[in-house]
């Protein structure tokens, strides 16, 4: 809290403009003192006329108490002249002390002081400290930026958002979000933000603005990595020619990633990520001998070598406890070498054959990208699209296109809602996707429903509606950019689930996994330990954790934060 002394110090040490604006207030204070002295002198004159004698300070004391309306009443006049004089002093005090003084103080002292503090804070927001290196610059404050800031903070990577509006930048800084202020198309902004020593610049505005950002950064530095988000397919070449190191068509990649999670045809393991020489896969257990068994009872580790690291259950990720029973809707996530995954596929291939087409509702960018990815796997696809003007763009991608409202039961029946093994909801309207999740789950309880959401706040609602897998545009963007920052291959397990590389805390050195109890205390699933360049998976409970190792774990950001709090 600012003290009176600090305020006065700011006034004394402030610039000439501030001292000049304070001058009227100082003159008023001088006038006020003169009025008090004058009233004190008249007090003595009238008191002497009444025959009373008081000290010289008593006159000042009386004038101040009457002008401030305190009026203690310990010193009073006996004549009408004295009482009339008291009334004049009281009225003068009300005007000078209670009306004019507060107005002048706020107008000429407090407001200028606030403006001076604001200018000082803005100057601090115009640059990244010179000692900061290897940071990430994010050009637009959007949902991807907010999620990326949190993810980078967990990894210990500094990051800043560029905000053109100074007041908004101040509010962001007050809210704990690192920000710098400046125009996103100005070379000076990136020079002050230390772009030349940054680990990555993320251009996450519109395609045209992103092109300008890339060219501006390249004017300053030809070597700093620049990742640019792209909306239109035609803009990819433009951004690459502008100098972008990475061009990210997120909506198309989102559709492709959703397609990778589709269960269609014979049961098999879908590869969802690559971790060094190991593969992360998902596989269904519906109508297989694995259904109804606990993870321990499946003995997959003994038969195939793969390790189950978690289980999706109606859109929620659960740690792989040995006693966790697999239901018909369970989708285990496993890790293993390519040859081990092939052995798992040999086990699954004879089960759950469903040759019916996958149903995609929504023929936008995400839906079309998902359909193309499925067709490359030779999976039959039907698309339902409400807007007839999109028909030319969709034509030739799916096996059949159905124009109509997906809320119409007749349209869905014709598209094969009852027989389809999987349903992809790819509209950009979160409320519609929630509605369609409930509707499709009612029409086909056995289908695997996968859906996208635009806003992370709607993930919980769509999971309650019955979706088996949910992925938001924001979290997908965060994970994609974070993989570039870490120079690792993208591993997208699902909404709210990340793959973390955590240096082993000193408190866990030389302990076994069982003694550390990381899973029990935090919920994280430790899937590997990296020592130098060697990675150990299939960890037994008595695996000893050597100092200097890196733990590789699967879990949520909240669980990662809990790990840091508990183990340091």
Coordinates of C-alpha atoms in Angstrom, one line a residue:
X1 CA 0.0 0.0 0.0
X2 CA 1.3 3.5 -0.9
X3 CA 2.0 5.7 2.1
X4 CA 1.7 9.5 2.3
X5 CA 5.5 9.7 2.3
X6 CA 5.7 7.7 -1.0
X7 CA 3.1 10.0 -2.5
X8 CA 5.0 13.1 -1.5
X9 CA 8.3 11.5 -2.8
X10 CA 6.6 10.9 -6.1
X11 CA 5.5 14.5 -6.3
X12 CA 8.9 15.8 -5.4
X13 CA 10.8 13.4 -7.7
X14 CA 8.2 13.6 -10.5
X15 CA 8.8 15.2 -13.9
X16 CA 8.2 18.9 -14.6
X17 CA 4.7 18.4 -16.0
X18 CA 3.6 16.7 -12.7
X19 CA 5.0 19.5 -10.6
X20 CA 3.4 22.1 -12.9
X21 CA 0.0 20.5 -12.5
X22 CA 0.4 20.4 -8.7
X23 CA 1.1 24.2 -8.6
X24 CA -2.6 25.2 -8.5
X25 CA -3.2 22.9 -5.5
X26 CA -0.2 24.4 -3.7
X27 CA -1.4 27.9 -4.3
X28 CA -4.8 26.9 -2.9
X29 CA -3.2 25.4 0.3
X30 CA -1.3 28.7 0.7
X31 CA -4.6 30.6 0.4
X32 CA -6.2 28.3 2.9
X33 CA -3.4 28.9 5.4
X34 CA -3.8 32.7 5.0
X35 CA -7.6 32.4 5.6
X36 CA -7.0 30.4 8.8
X37 CA -4.5 33.0 10.0
X38 CA -6.9 35.8 9.2
X39 CA -9.8 34.2 11.0
X40 CA -7.5 33.5 13.9
X41 CA -6.6 37.2 14.1
X42 CA -10.2 38.2 13.9
X43 CA -11.0 35.7 16.7
X44 CA -8.6 37.6 19.0
X45 CA -10.1 41.0 18.1
X46 CA -13.7 39.9 18.8
X47 CA -12.7 38.0 22.0
X48 CA -10.8 41.1 23.3
X49 CA -14.0 43.2 22.6
X50 CA -16.0 40.7 24.7
X51 CA -13.4 40.8 27.4
X52 CA -11.9 37.3 26.9
X53 CA -8.2 36.6 26.7
X54 CA -6.7 33.6 24.8
X55 CA -3.3 32.5 23.6
X56 CA -2.3 33.1 20.0
X57 CA -2.5 29.4 19.1
X58 CA -6.0 29.2 20.5
X59 CA -7.2 31.4 17.6
X60 CA -5.8 29.1 15.0
X61 CA -7.2 26.0 16.9
X62 CA -10.6 27.6 17.0
X63 CA -10.6 28.6 13.3
X64 CA -9.6 25.1 12.2
X65 CA -12.2 23.3 14.3
X66 CA -15.0 25.5 13.1
X67 CA -13.9 25.5 9.4
X68 CA -13.7 21.7 9.5
X69 CA -17.2 21.5 11.1
X70 CA -15.8 19.6 14.2
X71 CA -16.9 22.5 16.5
X72 CA -15.9 21.0 19.8
X73 CA -17.7 23.9 21.7
X74 CA -14.9 24.3 24.3
X75 CA -14.4 28.0 23.1
X76 CA -17.4 30.1 22.3
X77 CA -18.4 33.7 21.7
X78 CA -21.0 35.3 24.0
X79 CA -22.1 38.2 21.7
X80 CA -24.2 38.1 18.5
X81 CA -21.2 39.6 16.7
X82 CA -19.1 36.7 17.8
X83 CA -21.8 34.2 16.8
X84 CA -22.2 35.8 13.5
X85 CA -18.5 35.6 12.9
X86 CA -18.6 31.9 13.8
X87 CA -21.2 31.4 11.1
X88 CA -19.1 33.1 8.5
X89 CA -16.1 30.9 9.4
X90 CA -18.2 27.8 9.3
X91 CA -19.6 28.5 5.9
X92 CA -16.2 29.4 4.6
X93 CA -14.8 26.2 5.9
X94 CA -17.5 24.1 4.2
X95 CA -16.7 25.6 0.9
X96 CA -12.9 25.6 1.1
X97 CA -12.3 22.4 3.1
X98 CA -15.2 20.1 2.2
X99 CA -15.8 21.1 -1.5
X100 CA -12.9 22.9 -3.1
X101 CA -10.0 21.1 -1.3
X102 CA -11.0 17.5 -2.2
X103 CA -11.7 18.5 -5.8
X104 CA -8.4 20.2 -6.2
X105 CA -6.5 17.4 -4.5
X106 CA -8.0 14.8 -6.8
X107 CA -7.8 17.0 -10.0
X108 CA -4.2 18.3 -9.5
X109 CA -2.5 15.8 -7.3
X110 CA -4.0 12.3 -7.2
X111 CA -5.0 12.0 -10.9
X112 CA -1.6 13.3 -12.2
X113 CA 0.1 10.9 -9.8
X114 CA -1.9 8.0 -11.1
X115 CA -1.1 9.0 -14.7
X116 CA 2.5 9.1 -13.8
X117 CA 2.4 5.6 -12.3
X118 CA 0.5 4.3 -15.3
X119 CA 3.2 5.8 -17.7
X120 CA 5.9 4.1 -15.6
X121 CA 4.1 0.8 -15.7
X122 CA 3.6 1.1 -19.5
X123 CA 7.3 1.8 -20.0
X124 CA 8.0 -1.5 -18.2
X125 CA 5.5 -3.2 -20.5
X126 CA 7.1 -2.0 -23.7
X127 CA 10.0 -4.4 -23.5
X128 CA 11.1 -7.8 -22.3
X129 CA 14.0 -7.7 -19.8
X130 CA 17.4 -8.0 -21.5
X131 CA 18.3 -11.0 -19.3
X132 CA 15.4 -13.0 -20.7
X133 CA 16.4 -15.5 -23.4
X134 CA 14.7 -18.4 -25.0
X135 CA 11.2 -17.1 -24.5
X136 CA 8.1 -17.4 -26.6
X137 CA 6.3 -14.4 -28.1
X138 CA 2.6 -14.8 -28.8
X139 CA 1.2 -12.1 -31.1
X140 CA -2.5 -12.3 -30.2
X141 CA -4.3 -12.9 -26.9
X142 CA -6.8 -15.7 -27.7
X143 CA -7.8 -19.0 -26.1
X144 CA -4.7 -20.7 -27.6
X145 CA -2.5 -18.0 -26.0
X146 CA -4.0 -18.4 -22.6
X147 CA -3.6 -22.2 -22.6
X148 CA -0.1 -22.0 -24.0
X149 CA 1.0 -19.6 -21.3
X150 CA 0.0 -22.1 -18.7
X151 CA 1.6 -25.0 -20.4
X152 CA 4.9 -23.1 -20.9
X153 CA 4.9 -22.0 -17.3
X154 CA 4.7 -25.7 -16.2
X155 CA 7.7 -26.4 -18.4
X156 CA 9.6 -23.4 -17.1
X157 CA 9.7 -21.6 -20.4
X158 CA 9.1 -17.8 -20.2
X159 CA 6.4 -16.4 -22.6
X160 CA 4.8 -13.0 -23.4
X161 CA 1.7 -12.0 -25.2
X162 CA 1.9 -8.9 -27.4
X163 CA -1.1 -6.6 -26.7
X164 CA -1.6 -3.4 -28.7
X165 CA -4.0 -1.8 -26.2
X166 CA -1.9 -0.4 -23.3
X167 CA -4.8 -0.5 -20.8
X168 CA -5.6 -4.1 -21.7
X169 CA -1.9 -5.0 -21.4
X170 CA -1.9 -3.5 -17.9
X171 CA -5.0 -5.4 -16.9
X172 CA -3.4 -8.6 -18.2
X173 CA -0.2 -8.0 -16.2
X174 CA -2.3 -7.3 -13.1
X175 CA -4.1 -10.6 -13.7
X176 CA -0.8 -12.4 -13.8
X177 CA -0.5 -12.8 -17.5
X178 CA 3.0 -11.8 -18.9
X179 CA 2.4 -9.1 -21.6
X180 CA 4.2 -6.5 -23.6
X181 CA 2.5 -3.7 -25.4
X182 CA 3.1 -2.6 -28.9
X183 CA 1.7 -2.9 -32.5
X184 CA 2.0 -6.4 -33.8
X185 CA 3.2 -5.2 -37.2
X186 CA 5.9 -2.9 -36.0
X187 CA 9.6 -3.9 -36.1
X188 CA 10.2 -1.8 -32.9
X189 CA 7.7 -4.0 -31.0
X190 CA 9.7 -7.2 -31.7
X191 CA 13.0 -5.5 -31.1
X192 CA 11.9 -4.4 -27.7
X193 CA 10.3 -7.8 -27.0
X194 CA 13.7 -9.5 -27.8
X195 CA 12.4 -11.5 -30.8
X196 CA 16.0 -12.0 -32.0
X197 CA 16.8 -14.0 -28.8
X198 CA 13.4 -15.8 -28.6
X199 CA 12.8 -19.5 -28.8
X200 CA 9.7 -19.0 -31.0
X201 CA 7.4 -16.3 -32.3
X202 CA 3.7 -17.4 -32.7
X203 CA 1.7 -15.6 -35.3
X204 CA -1.8 -16.5 -34.3
X205 CA -3.9 -13.7 -35.9
X206 CA -5.7 -13.9 -39.3
X207 CA -3.9 -15.1 -42.4
X208 CA -3.3 -11.6 -43.8
X209 CA -2.1 -10.2 -40.5
X210 CA 0.1 -13.3 -39.9
X211 CA 1.8 -12.7 -43.2
X212 CA 2.6 -9.2 -42.1
X213 CA 3.9 -10.4 -38.8
X214 CA 6.2 -13.0 -40.4
X215 CA 7.7 -10.4 -42.7
X216 CA 8.1 -7.9 -39.9
X217 CA 9.9 -10.5 -37.7
X218 CA 12.1 -11.5 -40.6
X219 CA 13.1 -7.9 -41.1
X220 CA 14.5 -8.1 -37.6
X221 CA 15.9 -11.6 -37.6
X222 CA 16.3 -14.3 -40.3
X223 CA 16.9 -17.1 -37.9
X224 CA 14.3 -16.9 -35.1
X225 CA 11.7 -19.7 -35.6
X226 CA 8.2 -18.4 -36.5
X227 CA 5.1 -20.5 -36.3
X228 CA 2.1 -19.2 -38.1
X229 CA -1.5 -20.4 -37.8
X230 CA -3.4 -20.5 -41.1
X231 CA -7.1 -20.6 -41.8
X232 CA -7.3 -20.9 -45.6
X233 CA -5.5 -23.6 -47.5
X234 CA -4.4 -21.1 -50.1
X235 CA -2.6 -19.1 -47.5
X236 CA -0.1 -21.8 -46.7
X237 CA 2.2 -21.1 -49.6
X238 CA 2.0 -17.3 -48.9
X239 CA 3.1 -17.7 -45.3
X240 CA 5.9 -20.1 -46.2
X241 CA 7.1 -17.6 -48.8
X242 CA 6.9 -14.9 -46.2
X243 CA 9.4 -16.8 -44.1
X244 CA 7.4 -18.8 -41.6
X245 CA 9.3 -21.7 -40.2
X246 CA 6.1 -23.7 -39.3
X247 CA 2.8 -23.2 -41.0
X248 CA 0.0 -24.8 -39.0
X249 CA -3.5 -25.4 -40.6
X250 CA -4.9 -26.3 -37.2
X251 CA -8.5 -27.0 -38.4
X252 CA -7.3 -29.5 -41.0
X253 CA -5.0 -31.2 -38.5
X254 CA -7.8 -31.3 -35.9
X255 CA -10.0 -33.1 -38.4
X256 CA -7.2 -35.6 -39.2
X257 CA -6.6 -36.2 -35.5
X258 CA -10.2 -36.9 -34.8
X259 CA -10.2 -39.3 -37.7
X260 CA -7.3 -41.2 -36.1
X261 CA -9.5 -41.9 -33.0
X262 CA -12.3 -43.5 -35.1
X263 CA -13.2 -47.1 -34.5
X264 CA -14.3 -48.6 -37.8
X265 CA -14.1 -52.0 -39.4
X266 CA -12.3 -54.7 -37.5
X267 CA -10.9 -53.9 -34.0
X268 CA -7.4 -52.6 -34.1
X269 CA -5.1 -50.2 -32.3
X270 CA -5.2 -46.6 -33.6
X271 CA -1.8 -44.8 -33.4
X272 CA -2.4 -41.5 -31.6
X273 CA 1.2 -40.4 -31.1
X274 CA 4.9 -41.4 -31.2
X275 CA 7.2 -41.2 -28.3
X276 CA 10.8 -41.7 -29.4
X277 CA 10.8 -45.3 -30.8
X278 CA 7.5 -46.2 -29.1
X279 CA 3.9 -45.8 -30.3
X280 CA 1.0 -44.5 -28.2
X281 CA -2.2 -46.3 -29.3
X282 CA -5.9 -46.6 -28.5
X283 CA -8.0 -49.7 -29.0
X284 CA -11.6 -50.7 -28.3
X285 CA -12.5 -53.6 -26.0
X286 CA -16.2 -53.8 -27.1
X287 CA -17.2 -57.4 -27.9
X288 CA -13.6 -58.7 -27.3
X289 CA -12.5 -61.0 -24.5
X290 CA -10.9 -58.0 -22.8
X291 CA -14.4 -56.6 -22.0
X292 CA -15.3 -57.1 -18.3
X293 CA -11.8 -57.9 -17.2
X294 CA -9.5 -55.8 -15.1
X295 CA -6.2 -54.5 -16.5
X296 CA -4.3 -57.1 -14.5
X297 CA -6.6 -59.9 -15.8
X298 CA -6.1 -58.9 -19.5
X299 CA -2.3 -59.9 -19.2
X300 CA -1.6 -57.8 -22.3
X301 CA 1.8 -56.9 -21.0
X302 CA 2.7 -60.6 -20.7
X303 CA 1.3 -61.6 -24.1
X304 CA 2.1 -58.6 -26.3
X305 CA 4.6 -56.4 -24.3
X306 CA 2.4 -53.3 -24.5
X307 CA 1.6 -51.4 -21.3
X308 CA -1.8 -49.8 -20.7
X309 CA -1.2 -46.3 -19.3
X310 CA -4.7 -45.1 -19.1
X311 CA -8.3 -45.7 -20.1
X312 CA -10.9 -43.4 -21.8
X313 CA -14.3 -43.8 -20.3
X314 CA -17.0 -41.7 -21.9
X315 CA -14.6 -38.9 -22.6
X316 CA -12.8 -39.0 -19.2
X317 CA -9.3 -40.2 -18.8
X318 CA -8.6 -42.6 -15.9
X319 CA -5.2 -43.8 -14.7
X320 CA -4.4 -47.4 -15.4
X321 CA -4.9 -49.1 -12.1
X322 CA -4.4 -52.9 -12.1
X323 CA -7.9 -53.4 -10.6
X324 CA -9.7 -51.1 -13.1
X325 CA -12.3 -53.1 -15.0
X326 CA -12.8 -52.5 -18.7
X327 CA -16.4 -51.9 -19.8
X328 CA -17.8 -52.1 -23.3
X329 CA -17.3 -48.4 -23.7
X330 CA -13.7 -48.4 -22.4
X331 CA -10.9 -47.3 -24.8
X332 CA -7.5 -48.2 -23.3
X333 CA -4.4 -46.1 -24.2
X334 CA -1.3 -48.2 -24.4
X335 CA 2.4 -47.7 -25.3
X336 CA 4.7 -50.2 -27.0
X337 CA 7.2 -50.8 -29.7
X338 CA 5.9 -51.1 -33.3
X339 CA 6.3 -54.9 -33.3
X340 CA 4.4 -55.1 -29.9
X341 CA 1.6 -53.0 -31.4
X342 CA 1.4 -55.5 -34.3
X343 CA 1.0 -58.3 -31.8
X344 CA -1.8 -56.4 -30.2
X345 CA -3.5 -56.0 -33.6
X346 CA -3.2 -59.7 -34.2
X347 CA -5.2 -60.2 -31.0
X348 CA -7.9 -57.7 -31.9
X349 CA -8.4 -58.1 -35.6
X350 CA -10.9 -61.0 -35.4
X351 CA -13.3 -59.0 -33.2
X352 CA -16.0 -56.3 -33.6
X353 CA -16.2 -56.2 -37.3
X354 CA -18.4 -53.3 -38.5
X355 CA -18.0 -52.5 -42.2
X356 CA -20.7 -49.7 -42.1
X357 CA -19.6 -46.1 -43.0
X358 CA -18.4 -43.7 -40.4
X359 CA -20.9 -40.8 -40.1
X360 CA -19.5 -37.2 -40.1
X361 CA -21.9 -34.4 -39.1
X362 CA -20.6 -31.1 -40.4
X363 CA -18.9 -30.6 -43.8
X364 CA -16.7 -27.6 -42.8
X365 CA -12.9 -27.6 -42.8
X366 CA -12.6 -30.0 -39.9
X367 CA -15.2 -32.4 -41.3
X368 CA -13.7 -32.5 -44.7
X369 CA -10.2 -33.0 -43.3
X370 CA -11.5 -35.9 -41.2
X371 CA -13.3 -37.5 -44.2
X372 CA -10.1 -37.3 -46.4
X373 CA -8.1 -38.9 -43.6
X374 CA -10.6 -41.7 -43.3
X375 CA -10.7 -42.3 -47.0
X376 CA -6.9 -42.7 -47.0
X377 CA -7.5 -45.5 -44.6
X378 CA -10.1 -46.9 -47.0
X379 CA -12.8 -46.4 -44.4
X380 CA -16.3 -45.6 -46.0
X381 CA -17.6 -42.2 -45.0
X382 CA -21.0 -40.4 -45.0
X383 CA -21.3 -36.7 -44.4
X384 CA -24.3 -34.8 -43.3
X385 CA -24.2 -31.0 -44.1
X386 CA -26.9 -28.4 -43.6
X387 CA -25.6 -25.7 -46.0
X388 CA -26.2 -26.5 -49.6
X389 CA -23.5 -23.9 -50.7
X390 CA -20.8 -26.2 -49.3
X391 CA -21.7 -29.0 -51.6
X392 CA -19.1 -28.1 -54.3
X393 CA -16.3 -28.2 -51.6
X394 CA -17.5 -31.5 -50.2
X395 CA -18.2 -33.2 -53.5
X396 CA -16.0 -36.2 -54.2
X397 CA -14.6 -36.6 -50.6
X398 CA -17.2 -38.9 -48.9
X399 CA -18.9 -41.9 -50.3
X400 CA -22.2 -40.1 -49.9
X401 CA -23.3 -36.6 -49.0
X402 CA -26.6 -35.9 -47.3
X403 CA -27.8 -32.3 -47.4
X404 CA -30.2 -31.5 -44.6
X405 CA -30.5 -30.7 -40.9
X406 CA -28.8 -33.2 -38.6
X407 CA -31.6 -32.6 -36.1
X408 CA -34.0 -34.3 -38.6
X409 CA -34.4 -38.0 -37.7
X410 CA -35.1 -38.9 -41.3
X411 CA -31.8 -37.4 -42.6
X412 CA -29.8 -39.3 -40.0
X413 CA -31.6 -42.5 -40.7
X414 CA -30.9 -42.2 -44.3
X415 CA -27.2 -41.4 -43.5
X416 CA -27.0 -44.7 -41.5
X417 CA -27.0 -43.4 -37.9
X418 CA -28.2 -46.7 -36.5
X419 CA -25.5 -48.9 -38.1
X420 CA -22.5 -46.6 -38.1
X421 CA -19.5 -47.7 -35.8
X422 CA -18.4 -44.1 -35.2
X423 CA -19.9 -40.6 -35.3
X424 CA -17.8 -37.4 -35.7
X425 CA -19.4 -34.1 -34.8
X426 CA -17.4 -31.4 -36.4
X427 CA -19.7 -28.3 -36.5
X428 CA -18.2 -25.1 -35.2
X429 CA -21.2 -24.5 -32.9
X430 CA -20.6 -26.0 -29.5
X431 CA -24.3 -25.8 -28.5
X432 CA -25.2 -27.8 -31.6
X433 CA -22.5 -30.4 -30.9
X434 CA -23.8 -30.9 -27.4
X435 CA -27.3 -31.3 -28.7
X436 CA -26.3 -33.7 -31.4
X437 CA -24.2 -35.8 -28.9
X438 CA -27.3 -36.4 -26.8
X439 CA -29.4 -37.1 -29.9
X440 CA -26.9 -39.5 -31.5
X441 CA -26.3 -41.3 -28.3
X442 CA -30.0 -41.9 -28.0
X443 CA -30.3 -43.2 -31.6
X444 CA -27.2 -45.4 -31.5
X445 CA -26.0 -46.2 -27.9
X446 CA -23.2 -48.5 -29.3
X447 CA -21.5 -45.9 -31.6
X448 CA -18.2 -44.2 -30.6
X449 CA -19.0 -40.5 -30.6
X450 CA -16.1 -38.1 -31.2
X451 CA -16.6 -34.3 -31.2
X452 CA -14.8 -31.1 -31.5
X453 CA -15.5 -28.0 -29.4
X454 CA -14.4 -24.4 -30.0
X455 CA -14.3 -23.3 -26.4
X456 CA -12.7 -25.4 -23.6
X457 CA -15.4 -24.3 -21.2
X458 CA -17.9 -26.6 -23.0
X459 CA -15.8 -29.7 -22.7
X460 CA -17.4 -30.7 -19.4
X461 CA -20.9 -30.3 -20.8
X462 CA -20.3 -32.4 -23.9
X463 CA -18.7 -35.1 -21.8
X464 CA -21.8 -35.2 -19.7
X465 CA -23.8 -35.4 -22.9
X466 CA -22.2 -38.8 -23.7
X467 CA -19.2 -38.1 -26.0
X468 CA -16.5 -40.7 -26.0
X469 CA -13.8 -38.4 -27.1
X470 CA -13.7 -34.6 -27.0
X471 CA -11.0 -32.3 -28.4
X472 CA -11.1 -28.5 -28.4
X473 CA -9.5 -26.3 -31.0
X474 CA -7.7 -24.3 -28.3
X475 CA -6.1 -27.3 -26.6
X476 CA -5.1 -28.9 -29.9
X477 CA -3.4 -25.6 -30.9
X478 CA -1.7 -25.4 -27.5
X479 CA -0.3 -28.9 -27.8
X480 CA 0.8 -28.4 -31.4
X481 CA 2.7 -25.2 -30.6
X482 CA 4.1 -26.6 -27.4
X483 CA 5.5 -29.6 -29.3
X484 CA 7.3 -27.2 -31.6
X485 CA 8.7 -25.3 -28.7
X486 CA 10.0 -28.5 -27.1
X487 CA 11.2 -29.8 -30.5
X488 CA 9.3 -33.0 -29.9
X489 CA 6.8 -34.9 -32.0
X490 CA 3.2 -34.0 -31.3
X491 CA 1.5 -36.4 -28.8
X492 CA -2.1 -35.5 -28.5
X493 CA -3.8 -37.9 -26.0
X494 CA -7.0 -36.0 -25.6
X495 CA -8.7 -33.1 -23.9
X496 CA -7.1 -32.3 -20.5
X497 CA -4.4 -35.0 -20.8
X498 CA -0.8 -34.3 -21.6
X499 CA 2.5 -36.0 -21.8
X500 CA 5.0 -34.4 -19.3
X501 CA 8.8 -34.6 -19.1
X502 CA 9.6 -33.9 -15.4
X503 CA 13.1 -33.7 -14.0
X504 CA 13.3 -36.1 -11.0
X505 CA 13.1 -34.0 -7.8
X506 CA 15.8 -34.6 -5.2
X507 CA 13.2 -35.8 -2.8
X508 CA 12.6 -38.9 -5.0
X509 CA 16.2 -39.7 -5.8
X510 CA 17.0 -43.4 -5.1
X511 CA 13.4 -44.3 -4.3
X512 CA 11.4 -47.0 -6.0
X513 CA 8.3 -46.2 -8.0
X514 CA 6.2 -47.9 -5.2
X515 CA 7.9 -45.8 -2.5
X516 CA 7.4 -42.6 -4.5
X517 CA 3.6 -43.3 -4.8
X518 CA 3.4 -40.7 -7.6
X519 CA 0.2 -42.2 -9.1
X520 CA -1.6 -42.5 -5.7
X521 CA -0.7 -39.0 -4.6
X522 CA -1.0 -37.0 -7.8
X523 CA -3.0 -39.2 -10.3
X524 CA -0.1 -39.0 -12.9
X525 CA 0.8 -42.3 -14.7
X526 CA 4.6 -42.7 -15.0
X527 CA 5.1 -44.4 -18.4
X528 CA 8.9 -44.1 -18.6
X529 CA 12.2 -42.9 -17.1
X530 CA 14.8 -41.2 -19.3
X531 CA 18.4 -41.4 -18.2
X532 CA 20.8 -39.6 -20.7
X533 CA 19.5 -40.8 -24.0
X534 CA 18.2 -44.1 -22.8
X535 CA 14.5 -44.5 -22.1
X536 CA 13.1 -47.3 -19.9
X537 CA 9.4 -48.3 -20.2
X538 CA 7.4 -51.2 -18.8
X539 CA 8.4 -50.0 -15.4
X540 CA 8.0 -52.4 -12.5
X541 CA 7.0 -51.2 -9.0
X542 CA 10.5 -51.8 -7.7
X543 CA 12.1 -49.6 -10.4
X544 CA 14.6 -47.4 -8.6
X545 CA 14.7 -43.7 -9.7
X546 CA 18.3 -42.5 -10.2
X547 CA 19.3 -38.9 -9.6
X548 CA 19.4 -36.9 -12.8
X549 CA 16.7 -38.9 -14.4
X550 CA 13.6 -37.5 -16.2
X551 CA 10.2 -38.9 -15.5
X552 CA 7.8 -39.2 -18.4
X553 CA 4.2 -39.2 -17.2
X554 CA 0.7 -38.9 -18.5
X555 CA -1.9 -36.8 -16.8
X556 CA -3.6 -33.4 -16.5
X557 CA -2.0 -30.0 -15.9
X558 CA -3.6 -30.0 -12.5
X559 CA -1.9 -33.3 -11.6
X560 CA 1.4 -31.9 -12.9
X561 CA 1.0 -28.9 -10.7
X562 CA 0.2 -31.2 -7.7
X563 CA 3.4 -33.1 -8.4
X564 CA 5.4 -29.9 -8.2
X565 CA 3.8 -29.0 -4.9
X566 CA 4.2 -32.4 -3.3
X567 CA 7.7 -33.3 -4.5
X568 CA 9.3 -29.8 -5.1

